[in-house]
């Protein structure tokens, strides 16, 4: 025999009640024996509570009460045959009239006691359960409505009464023995005291009713039907990737429910736990889904934790003082005082020095707790043995729960890393000796970010979501978005990473969408976006406060880099191909690196030096592994590389530069490339990453062009002067050919000194055979002293540069 409970959403309308009837019909057809517990129709208990309060304050209540009546009447008309409607209409009308009489009394007295309130709201369950029993009677003639207030006996704690278990079980068994042939429809939530005054079992009390009845009647199982697919790993309204758990132990379910999971009322598990009756959480609107089974013993599962729960509004009280040290019974006195005033303590932590006690309570109890403390410990406060309590508001509790946590190393480390990585500060920590949960107190504004970050950290079989804000839609930015779209399935299947583009901006327009921008339609979306403003864009990123957040700079703008530090301070990682920030003053470079390190976020800029070539990463790996850099030689300009690789035979320097310009290998003004300034910035970044304090002026920059070319007033004039300089460049070429060498514009870093100059190299040099527009770099280190480590490949182009940015993006995800 099973006890089957249906929540308010399950009996909230004709359509949902039909789902309930279908579930019961299926059970009946399969030979199952069951009895039903019903909540009030969805929203009715809240409405009755509000009406009672409104009546006590002298406000009208009749209009809304009529709406409640019509809500029930509508279901009667739609679900009960016309010939059978009158008895149901009559009883519901009697219930509504009784509510009206009670509200009128409250209105007249303008006083609402807890006892009166319990009596008024009890009618929600009476109306819905009677209505459900009459609908069911059309299919099961032995259906019988049962007012449970006569069978469940409690104390006088109106609003949240304690059950007299021995007496209740006796009454339930006795009633059941008299009605074994019936299908009983019990009212949930309501009970009565020894004087037969109506009491209630607290919010979620219908779950409790079902468990009380099941324990009394030795039921085989309790089914709790609601509008969700059982217990989920986290709140699905906040964590979109939350999924249903197939099973939980009583302890795990209790912990998750205590810390905010609303699927089951915590006291409901106590009678079930005592009698070892399994509880199954099911979805009325998805009845074929198996839901979550809660019982004493569960199978070993693959996850380090079972779920994440939260209490979204708590306050923290911190008590300090030397008067606590060594004082036996101080904690007992404090918490007994709070218990006497019915102040629930959610979490407690105490320093080992006994100098402080910190505890969390509901915000509504803060002032009462503070007054109690001042009155009870007045002498200690006046003599400075205790300090005035410190109150912290706007906090919440996040708890991870699971039996697998017990004696599993690294659980707390993973939790703290996930929070720290996302810039979430922990105000207090508590872990029970049972090791079934770890609870942390954080700012309430960070709860969504924290839940998502922790869920990603522990449920690693799911994809990890990276929230990316991409700035710049030129060649590199557009190519990057195309590459992300093309690789999305591969990343999800092979790397467990989902790159969600949550914002795009260029110099004209910008768009932000927390749910992610469709990359097949991003151009249309951004064109319909708002006018671009980088300050507004950055502030929106910070305000969204998303987990695993990355800012990608695909521009050459000097403005975007000014926001990097602000982003780091908000725990947003930065990936950039824009080298301006790293090649500004050393102080600014160092400040960015230190801020990123201090905030525990990533600052990746591989494409600053060699487009998609792994140069920065290789240098970092060499240094991290303890190798010592002796010398770096490099050609880090694809444009200059192309020009000198093709400056052979009878072709003139003028003709090579002109062709490079026509092919789009140079900037609109080729002098921007041939001046070597861009190359100088790259060498400066390399030198800084190698550990040297280097400014731009410290890099010795050898010239390629004669002064007449550099100082030409226009591009046309530049080309005229370049043609006039043919003899100068031909002499350089002839010298190279006569000595069996080639011309190369080479950057060097040796003994902390950086230089760039035009050199002639022979066939023994690793740069001799360089072709096309390739870049090349040679690392001579203690380990690679006689055979340098050489990296060679394309050093320019949208495809390889975007690929380098993409690789940095994925490396952030790996961290």
Short mmCIF file of N, CA, C and O in Angstrom, two decimals, residues 624-698:
data_model
loop_
_atom_site.label_atom_id
_atom_site.label_comp_id
_atom_site.label_asym_id
_atom_site.label_seq_id
_atom_site.Cartn_x
_atom_site.Cartn_y
_atom_site.Cartn_z
N UNK A 624 59.07 28.32 -16.09
CA UNK A 624 58.38 27.64 -14.98
C UNK A 624 59.10 26.34 -14.62
O UNK A 624 59.17 25.96 -13.44
N UNK A 625 59.64 25.66 -15.61
CA UNK A 625 60.32 24.39 -15.37
C UNK A 625 61.75 24.56 -14.86
O UNK A 625 62.46 23.58 -14.64
N UNK A 626 62.18 25.82 -14.67
CA UNK A 626 63.49 26.08 -14.08
C UNK A 626 64.62 26.27 -15.07
O UNK A 626 65.78 26.41 -14.67
N UNK A 627 64.30 26.30 -16.36
CA UNK A 627 65.34 26.55 -17.36
C UNK A 627 65.73 28.04 -17.31
O UNK A 627 64.94 28.88 -16.86
N UNK A 628 66.95 28.36 -17.79
CA UNK A 628 67.41 29.74 -17.79
C UNK A 628 67.60 30.20 -19.23
O UNK A 628 68.30 29.53 -20.02
N UNK A 629 67.00 31.33 -19.56
CA UNK A 629 67.08 31.87 -20.91
C UNK A 629 68.44 32.55 -21.10
O UNK A 629 68.77 33.49 -20.37
N UNK A 630 69.22 32.07 -22.07
CA UNK A 630 70.51 32.70 -22.38
C UNK A 630 70.37 33.71 -23.51
O UNK A 630 70.94 34.80 -23.45
N UNK A 631 69.62 33.35 -24.52
CA UNK A 631 69.46 34.25 -25.66
C UNK A 631 68.18 33.90 -26.41
O UNK A 631 67.81 32.75 -26.53
N UNK A 632 67.51 34.94 -26.90
CA UNK A 632 66.35 34.77 -27.79
C UNK A 632 66.64 35.52 -29.08
O UNK A 632 67.06 36.69 -29.06
N UNK A 633 66.48 34.86 -30.20
CA UNK A 633 66.57 35.50 -31.50
C UNK A 633 65.25 35.27 -32.22
O UNK A 633 64.68 34.17 -32.14
N UNK A 634 64.79 36.30 -32.94
CA UNK A 634 63.46 36.15 -33.53
C UNK A 634 63.27 37.04 -34.75
O UNK A 634 63.88 38.12 -34.86
N UNK A 635 62.44 36.57 -35.66
CA UNK A 635 61.86 37.40 -36.72
C UNK A 635 60.36 37.36 -36.50
O UNK A 635 59.73 36.32 -36.66
N UNK A 636 59.83 38.50 -36.08
CA UNK A 636 58.44 38.52 -35.60
C UNK A 636 57.57 39.49 -36.40
O UNK A 636 56.57 39.98 -35.88
N UNK A 637 57.94 39.73 -37.64
CA UNK A 637 57.11 40.55 -38.53
C UNK A 637 56.91 39.77 -39.81
O UNK A 637 57.85 39.56 -40.58
N UNK A 638 55.67 39.35 -40.06
CA UNK A 638 55.36 38.62 -41.29
C UNK A 638 55.61 39.48 -42.51
O UNK A 638 56.08 38.99 -43.55
N UNK A 639 55.32 40.78 -42.39
CA UNK A 639 55.51 41.70 -43.52
C UNK A 639 56.98 41.81 -43.88
O UNK A 639 57.38 41.65 -45.04
N UNK A 640 57.82 42.10 -42.88
CA UNK A 640 59.26 42.26 -43.14
C UNK A 640 59.86 40.93 -43.59
O UNK A 640 60.74 40.89 -44.46
N UNK A 641 59.38 39.84 -43.00
CA UNK A 641 59.86 38.53 -43.41
C UNK A 641 59.59 38.30 -44.88
O UNK A 641 60.47 37.86 -45.64
N UNK A 642 58.37 38.60 -45.32
CA UNK A 642 58.01 38.42 -46.74
C UNK A 642 58.91 39.27 -47.64
O UNK A 642 59.40 38.80 -48.68
N UNK A 643 59.13 40.53 -47.23
CA UNK A 643 59.90 41.45 -48.09
C UNK A 643 61.34 40.96 -48.27
O UNK A 643 61.84 40.87 -49.40
N UNK A 644 62.02 40.57 -47.20
CA UNK A 644 63.42 40.16 -47.34
C UNK A 644 63.55 38.75 -47.93
O UNK A 644 64.54 38.45 -48.59
N UNK A 645 62.54 37.90 -47.72
CA UNK A 645 62.59 36.57 -48.34
C UNK A 645 62.43 36.66 -49.86
O UNK A 645 62.86 35.76 -50.60
N UNK A 646 61.80 37.74 -50.34
CA UNK A 646 61.58 37.91 -51.78
C UNK A 646 62.52 38.92 -52.43
O UNK A 646 62.47 39.13 -53.65
N UNK A 647 63.35 39.54 -51.62
CA UNK A 647 64.31 40.51 -52.15
C UNK A 647 65.57 39.77 -52.61
O UNK A 647 66.63 39.82 -51.99
N UNK A 648 65.42 39.06 -53.74
CA UNK A 648 66.52 38.28 -54.31
C UNK A 648 66.51 38.46 -55.83
O UNK A 648 65.52 38.91 -56.42
N UNK A 649 67.63 38.07 -56.44
CA UNK A 649 67.71 38.15 -57.90
C UNK A 649 67.69 39.59 -58.37
O UNK A 649 68.30 40.49 -57.78
N UNK A 650 66.97 39.84 -59.50
CA UNK A 650 67.00 41.17 -60.13
C UNK A 650 65.89 42.09 -59.63
O UNK A 650 65.85 43.27 -60.00
N UNK A 651 64.95 41.58 -58.83
CA UNK A 651 63.85 42.41 -58.36
C UNK A 651 64.36 43.48 -57.38
O UNK A 651 65.27 43.24 -56.57
N UNK A 652 63.81 44.68 -57.49
CA UNK A 652 64.25 45.78 -56.61
C UNK A 652 63.48 45.77 -55.31
O UNK A 652 62.39 45.19 -55.21
N UNK A 653 64.03 46.45 -54.31
CA UNK A 653 63.37 46.56 -53.00
C UNK A 653 62.04 47.28 -53.17
O UNK A 653 61.03 46.91 -52.56
N UNK A 654 62.05 48.32 -54.02
CA UNK A 654 60.83 49.07 -54.30
C UNK A 654 59.74 48.14 -54.82
O UNK A 654 58.58 48.19 -54.38
N UNK A 655 60.08 47.25 -55.77
CA UNK A 655 59.10 46.35 -56.37
C UNK A 655 58.57 45.33 -55.36
O UNK A 655 57.38 44.98 -55.36
N UNK A 656 59.43 44.84 -54.48
CA UNK A 656 59.00 43.87 -53.45
C UNK A 656 58.00 44.53 -52.49
O UNK A 656 56.96 43.95 -52.16
N UNK A 657 58.32 45.75 -52.02
CA UNK A 657 57.43 46.44 -51.08
C UNK A 657 56.09 46.75 -51.75
O UNK A 657 55.02 46.57 -51.14
N UNK A 658 56.17 47.19 -53.03
CA UNK A 658 54.95 47.52 -53.76
C UNK A 658 54.05 46.28 -53.88
O UNK A 658 52.83 46.34 -53.68
N UNK A 659 54.65 45.13 -54.21
CA UNK A 659 53.88 43.90 -54.35
C UNK A 659 53.27 43.47 -53.00
O UNK A 659 52.10 43.04 -52.94
N UNK A 660 54.07 43.57 -51.94
CA UNK A 660 53.56 43.23 -50.60
C UNK A 660 52.37 44.11 -50.24
O UNK A 660 51.37 43.65 -49.66
N UNK A 661 52.46 45.39 -50.61
CA UNK A 661 51.36 46.33 -50.36
C UNK A 661 50.11 45.90 -51.12
O UNK A 661 49.00 45.87 -50.58
N UNK A 662 50.29 45.57 -52.40
CA UNK A 662 49.16 45.17 -53.25
C UNK A 662 48.50 43.88 -52.75
O UNK A 662 47.28 43.70 -52.88
N UNK A 663 49.31 42.97 -52.19
CA UNK A 663 48.78 41.70 -51.68
C UNK A 663 48.13 41.84 -50.30
O UNK A 663 47.57 40.88 -49.76
N UNK A 664 48.20 43.03 -49.73
CA UNK A 664 47.60 43.25 -48.41
C UNK A 664 48.46 42.79 -47.26
O UNK A 664 47.98 42.65 -46.13
N UNK A 665 49.76 42.55 -47.50
CA UNK A 665 50.65 42.10 -46.43
C UNK A 665 51.11 43.24 -45.54
O UNK A 665 51.62 43.01 -44.45
N UNK A 666 50.97 44.50 -46.03
CA UNK A 666 51.43 45.64 -45.24
C UNK A 666 50.24 46.46 -44.76
O UNK A 666 49.11 46.29 -45.23
N UNK A 667 50.52 47.37 -43.84
CA UNK A 667 49.52 48.36 -43.45
C UNK A 667 49.31 49.31 -44.64
O UNK A 667 50.13 49.34 -45.57
N UNK A 668 48.23 50.12 -44.64
CA UNK A 668 48.03 51.08 -45.73
C UNK A 668 49.27 51.94 -45.99
O UNK A 668 49.58 52.25 -47.13
N UNK A 669 49.94 52.32 -44.92
CA UNK A 669 51.24 52.98 -45.07
C UNK A 669 52.33 51.97 -44.70
O UNK A 669 52.48 51.63 -43.52
N UNK A 670 53.09 51.44 -45.67
CA UNK A 670 54.08 50.39 -45.39
C UNK A 670 55.13 50.79 -44.37
O UNK A 670 55.77 49.92 -43.76
N UNK A 671 55.30 52.09 -44.13
CA UNK A 671 56.31 52.52 -43.15
C UNK A 671 55.96 52.08 -41.73
O UNK A 671 56.85 51.94 -40.89
N UNK A 672 54.65 51.87 -41.48
CA UNK A 672 54.26 51.38 -40.16
C UNK A 672 54.87 50.01 -39.87
O UNK A 672 55.17 49.68 -38.73
N UNK A 673 55.03 49.20 -40.93
CA UNK A 673 55.69 47.90 -40.78
C UNK A 673 57.21 48.04 -40.82
O UNK A 673 57.93 47.49 -39.98
N UNK A 674 57.70 48.79 -41.83
CA UNK A 674 59.15 48.87 -42.08
C UNK A 674 59.89 49.72 -41.06
O UNK A 674 61.12 49.68 -41.00
N UNK A 675 59.14 50.49 -40.24
CA UNK A 675 59.80 51.25 -39.17
C UNK A 675 60.31 50.33 -38.07
O UNK A 675 61.20 50.69 -37.30
N UNK A 676 59.73 49.11 -37.98
CA UNK A 676 60.15 48.16 -36.95
C UNK A 676 59.53 48.40 -35.59
O UNK A 676 59.81 47.66 -34.63
N UNK A 677 58.61 49.39 -35.48
CA UNK A 677 58.04 49.71 -34.16
C UNK A 677 57.15 48.59 -33.63
O UNK A 677 57.14 48.29 -32.44
N UNK A 678 56.39 47.96 -34.54
CA UNK A 678 55.55 46.84 -34.12
C UNK A 678 56.42 45.67 -33.65
O UNK A 678 56.13 45.02 -32.64
N UNK A 679 57.50 45.42 -34.36
CA UNK A 679 58.47 44.39 -33.99
C UNK A 679 59.06 44.72 -32.62
O UNK A 679 59.24 43.85 -31.75
N UNK A 680 59.36 46.01 -32.42
CA UNK A 680 59.93 46.45 -31.13
C UNK A 680 58.99 46.14 -29.97
O UNK A 680 59.42 45.69 -28.90
N UNK A 681 57.67 46.37 -30.17
CA UNK A 681 56.70 46.08 -29.11
C UNK A 681 56.71 44.59 -28.76
O UNK A 681 56.63 44.21 -27.59
N UNK A 682 56.81 43.76 -29.79
CA UNK A 682 56.83 42.31 -29.55
C UNK A 682 58.08 41.89 -28.78
O UNK A 682 58.01 41.06 -27.87
N UNK A 683 59.23 42.45 -29.13
CA UNK A 683 60.47 42.12 -28.41
C UNK A 683 60.39 42.61 -26.95
O UNK A 683 60.89 41.94 -26.04
N UNK A 684 59.76 43.77 -26.76
CA UNK A 684 59.62 44.29 -25.40
C UNK A 684 58.74 43.37 -24.55
O UNK A 684 59.06 43.09 -23.39
N UNK A 685 57.64 42.86 -25.13
CA UNK A 685 56.77 41.93 -24.40
C UNK A 685 57.53 40.65 -24.07
O UNK A 685 57.44 40.12 -22.95
N UNK A 686 58.29 40.12 -25.03
CA UNK A 686 59.11 38.93 -24.78
C UNK A 686 60.10 39.16 -23.65
O UNK A 686 60.26 38.32 -22.76
N UNK A 687 60.78 40.31 -23.69
CA UNK A 687 61.77 40.62 -22.65
C UNK A 687 61.11 40.71 -21.28
O UNK A 687 61.63 40.20 -20.28
N UNK A 688 59.95 41.34 -21.22
CA UNK A 688 59.24 41.47 -19.93
C UNK A 688 58.80 40.10 -19.42
O UNK A 688 58.93 39.82 -18.23
N UNK A 689 58.26 39.28 -20.32
CA UNK A 689 57.84 37.94 -19.90
C UNK A 689 59.03 37.07 -19.52
O UNK A 689 58.87 36.08 -18.78
N UNK A 690 60.22 37.42 -20.01
CA UNK A 690 61.44 36.69 -19.62
C UNK A 690 61.98 37.18 -18.29
O UNK A 690 62.99 36.64 -17.80
N UNK A 691 61.33 38.20 -17.71
CA UNK A 691 61.72 38.65 -16.37
C UNK A 691 62.51 39.93 -16.32
O UNK A 691 63.03 40.30 -15.26
N UNK A 692 62.61 40.66 -17.43
CA UNK A 692 63.42 41.88 -17.45
C UNK A 692 62.53 43.13 -17.43
O UNK A 692 61.45 43.15 -18.02
N UNK A 693 63.02 44.16 -16.74
CA UNK A 693 62.33 45.44 -16.70
C UNK A 693 62.78 46.23 -17.93
O UNK A 693 63.88 46.77 -17.97
N UNK A 694 61.93 46.26 -18.94
CA UNK A 694 62.30 46.88 -20.22
C UNK A 694 61.22 47.87 -20.64
O UNK A 694 60.04 47.55 -20.62
N UNK A 695 61.66 49.07 -21.00
CA UNK A 695 60.77 50.07 -21.58
C UNK A 695 61.05 50.15 -23.08
O UNK A 695 62.07 49.64 -23.57
N UNK A 696 60.17 50.82 -23.83
CA UNK A 696 60.35 50.94 -25.26
C UNK A 696 61.67 51.59 -25.64
O UNK A 696 62.34 51.16 -26.60
N UNK A 697 62.07 52.59 -24.88
CA UNK A 697 63.31 53.30 -25.18
C UNK A 697 64.55 52.43 -24.96
O UNK A 697 65.64 52.76 -25.46
N UNK A 698 64.39 51.33 -24.22
CA UNK A 698 65.53 50.45 -23.94
C UNK A 698 65.82 49.49 -25.09
O UNK A 698 66.86 48.82 -25.09
#
